Coordinates of C-alpha atoms in Angstrom, one line a residue:
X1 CA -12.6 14.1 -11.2
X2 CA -9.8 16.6 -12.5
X3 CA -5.8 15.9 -12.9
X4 CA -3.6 18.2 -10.7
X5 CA -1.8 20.2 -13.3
X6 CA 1.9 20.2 -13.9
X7 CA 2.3 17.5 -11.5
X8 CA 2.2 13.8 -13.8
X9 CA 3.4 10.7 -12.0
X10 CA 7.4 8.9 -12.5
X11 CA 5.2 5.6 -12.7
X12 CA 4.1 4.7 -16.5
X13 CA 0.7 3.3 -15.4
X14 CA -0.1 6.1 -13.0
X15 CA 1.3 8.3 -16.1
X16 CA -1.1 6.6 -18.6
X17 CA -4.3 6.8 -16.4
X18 CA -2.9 10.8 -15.3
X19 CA -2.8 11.5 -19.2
X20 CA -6.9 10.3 -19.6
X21 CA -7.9 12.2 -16.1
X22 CA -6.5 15.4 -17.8
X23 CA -7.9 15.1 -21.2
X24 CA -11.3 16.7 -19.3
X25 CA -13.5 16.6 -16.2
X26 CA -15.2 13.2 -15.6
X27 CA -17.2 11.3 -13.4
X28 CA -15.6 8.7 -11.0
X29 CA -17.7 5.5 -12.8
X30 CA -16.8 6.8 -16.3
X31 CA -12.7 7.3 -15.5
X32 CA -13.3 3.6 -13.7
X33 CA -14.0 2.2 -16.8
X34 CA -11.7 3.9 -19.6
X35 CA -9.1 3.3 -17.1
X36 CA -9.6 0.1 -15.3
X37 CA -10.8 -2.1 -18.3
X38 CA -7.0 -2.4 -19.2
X39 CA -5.1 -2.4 -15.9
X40 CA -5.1 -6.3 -15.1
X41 CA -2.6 -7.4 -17.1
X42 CA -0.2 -4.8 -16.7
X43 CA -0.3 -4.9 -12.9
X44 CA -0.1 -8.3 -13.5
X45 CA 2.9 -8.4 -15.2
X46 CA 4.9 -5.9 -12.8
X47 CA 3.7 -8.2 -10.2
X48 CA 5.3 -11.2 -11.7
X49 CA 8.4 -8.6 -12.7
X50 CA 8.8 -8.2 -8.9
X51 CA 8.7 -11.5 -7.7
X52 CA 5.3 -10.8 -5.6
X53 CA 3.1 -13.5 -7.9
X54 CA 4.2 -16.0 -10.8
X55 CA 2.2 -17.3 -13.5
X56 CA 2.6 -20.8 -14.5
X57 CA 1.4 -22.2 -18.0
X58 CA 0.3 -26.2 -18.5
X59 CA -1.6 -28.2 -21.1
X60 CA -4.4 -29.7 -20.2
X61 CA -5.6 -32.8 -21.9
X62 CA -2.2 -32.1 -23.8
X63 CA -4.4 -29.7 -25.9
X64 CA -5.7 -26.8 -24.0
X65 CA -2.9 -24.7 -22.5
X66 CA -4.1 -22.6 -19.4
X67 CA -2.3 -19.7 -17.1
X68 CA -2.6 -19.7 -13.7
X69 CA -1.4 -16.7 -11.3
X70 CA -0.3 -17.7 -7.8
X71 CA 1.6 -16.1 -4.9
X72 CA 4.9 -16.8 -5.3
X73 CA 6.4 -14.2 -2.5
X74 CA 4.0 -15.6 0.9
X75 CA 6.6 -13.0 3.2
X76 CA 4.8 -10.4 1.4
X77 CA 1.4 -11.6 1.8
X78 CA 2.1 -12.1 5.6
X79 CA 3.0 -8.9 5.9
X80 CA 0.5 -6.9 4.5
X81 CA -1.8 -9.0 6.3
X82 CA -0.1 -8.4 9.5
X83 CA -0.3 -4.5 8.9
X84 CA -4.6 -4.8 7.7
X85 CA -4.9 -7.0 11.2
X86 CA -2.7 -4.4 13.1
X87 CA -5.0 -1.2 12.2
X88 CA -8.3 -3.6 12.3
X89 CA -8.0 -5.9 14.7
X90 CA -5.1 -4.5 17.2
X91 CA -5.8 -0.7 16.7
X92 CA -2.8 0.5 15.3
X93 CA -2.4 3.6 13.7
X94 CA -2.5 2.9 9.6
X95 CA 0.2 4.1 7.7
X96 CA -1.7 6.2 4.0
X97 CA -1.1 2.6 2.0
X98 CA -2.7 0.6 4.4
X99 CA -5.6 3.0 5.3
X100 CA -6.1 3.4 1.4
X101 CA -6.2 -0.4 0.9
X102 CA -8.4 -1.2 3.8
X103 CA -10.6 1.5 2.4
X104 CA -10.9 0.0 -0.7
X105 CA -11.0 -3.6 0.4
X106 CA -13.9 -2.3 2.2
X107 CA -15.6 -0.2 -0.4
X108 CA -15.4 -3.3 -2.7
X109 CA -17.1 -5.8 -0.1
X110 CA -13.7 -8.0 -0.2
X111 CA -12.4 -7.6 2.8
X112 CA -14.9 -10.3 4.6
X113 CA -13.1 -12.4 1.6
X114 CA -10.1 -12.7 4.3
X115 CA -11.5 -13.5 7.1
X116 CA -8.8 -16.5 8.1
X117 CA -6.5 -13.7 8.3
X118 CA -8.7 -11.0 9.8
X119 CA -11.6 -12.3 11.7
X120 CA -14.6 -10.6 10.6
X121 CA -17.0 -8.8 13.7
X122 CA -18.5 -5.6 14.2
X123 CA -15.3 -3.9 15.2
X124 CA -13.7 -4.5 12.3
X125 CA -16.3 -3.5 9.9
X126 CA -17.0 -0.1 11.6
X127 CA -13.1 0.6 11.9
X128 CA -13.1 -0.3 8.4
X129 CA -16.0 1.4 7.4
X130 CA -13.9 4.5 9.0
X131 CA -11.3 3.5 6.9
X132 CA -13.2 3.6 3.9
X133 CA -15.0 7.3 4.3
X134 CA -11.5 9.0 5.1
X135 CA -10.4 7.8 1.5
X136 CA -11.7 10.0 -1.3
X137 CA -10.8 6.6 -3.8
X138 CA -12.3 3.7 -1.7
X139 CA -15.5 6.3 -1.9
X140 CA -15.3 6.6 -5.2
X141 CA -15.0 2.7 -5.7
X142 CA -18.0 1.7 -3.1
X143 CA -20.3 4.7 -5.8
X144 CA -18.9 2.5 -8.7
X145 CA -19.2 -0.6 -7.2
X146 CA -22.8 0.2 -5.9
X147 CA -24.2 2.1 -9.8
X148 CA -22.8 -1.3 -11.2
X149 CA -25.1 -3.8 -9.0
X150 CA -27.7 -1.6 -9.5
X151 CA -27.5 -1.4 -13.1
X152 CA -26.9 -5.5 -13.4
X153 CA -30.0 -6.0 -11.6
X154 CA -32.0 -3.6 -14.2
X155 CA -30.4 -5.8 -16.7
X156 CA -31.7 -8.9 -15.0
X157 CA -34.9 -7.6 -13.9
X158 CA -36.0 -6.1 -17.6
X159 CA -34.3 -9.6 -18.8
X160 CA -36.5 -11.3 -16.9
X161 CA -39.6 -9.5 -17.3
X162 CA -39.1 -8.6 -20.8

């Protein structure tokens, strides 16, 4: 993986992970990690920023305080499901944000995860699959994903054996 020169991105995440990309050439599993180990709570908290999730804090016991993350803007959710059971499910033509998330929904294994929304059959999974193979990123995510099962179950297996 290289950065396009000259061209870094408005957003101050995308800027951050553009400024890493660019140091030097890397593999898709290493940029993965350096990049992805601290995304979570900054997407988080634009999320909650925009209204799309909200976090709620309580003690439990009266001693331990926890933080949950729930949906707090369901519209949203509908419609983003609507537009993944459009393009899967209906046929429609996927605009590049919704061919790019079912790519990567695929790529990850999650998108059987919604089946109440999108009923999962073998239409779905080879129009997903298609999804997934036209999206240099949800390709890049399936090699990650795939390198770090494989390299758990070494773990295991020379845990086990060892």
């Amino acid at each position: 993986m290289h950065a396009v020169v000259g061209r870094p991105p408005q957003d101050p995440v995308l800027r951050d992970a553009y400024k890493k990309v660019s140091e030097k050439v890397r593999g898709v599993q290493t940029l993965l990690i350096e990049i992805g180990t601290g995304l979570r709570e900054p997407v988080f908290d634009r999320l909650v920023e925009r209204g799309t999730l909200r976090r709620e804090t309580k003690k439990t016991l009266g001693l331990f305080r926890t933080t949950s993350t729930t949906i707090a803007d369901t519209a949203y959710k509908k419609a983003l499901l609507g537009q993944v059971r459009a393009v899967l499910i209906d046929g429609a033509e996927p605009d590049a944000r919704t061919a790019s998330l079912i790519g990567l929904l695929s790529a990850s294994g999650s998108l059987p995860n919604l089946h109440r929304s999108v009923p999962w059959f073998g239409k779905v999974y080879e129009r997903a699959k298609e999804l997934e193979r036209a999206s240099w990123g949800a390709e890049a995510v399936n090699s990650a994903v795939l390198r770090t099962v494989a390299a758990v179950a070494a773990g295991s297996a020379a845990a086990v054996t060892g």
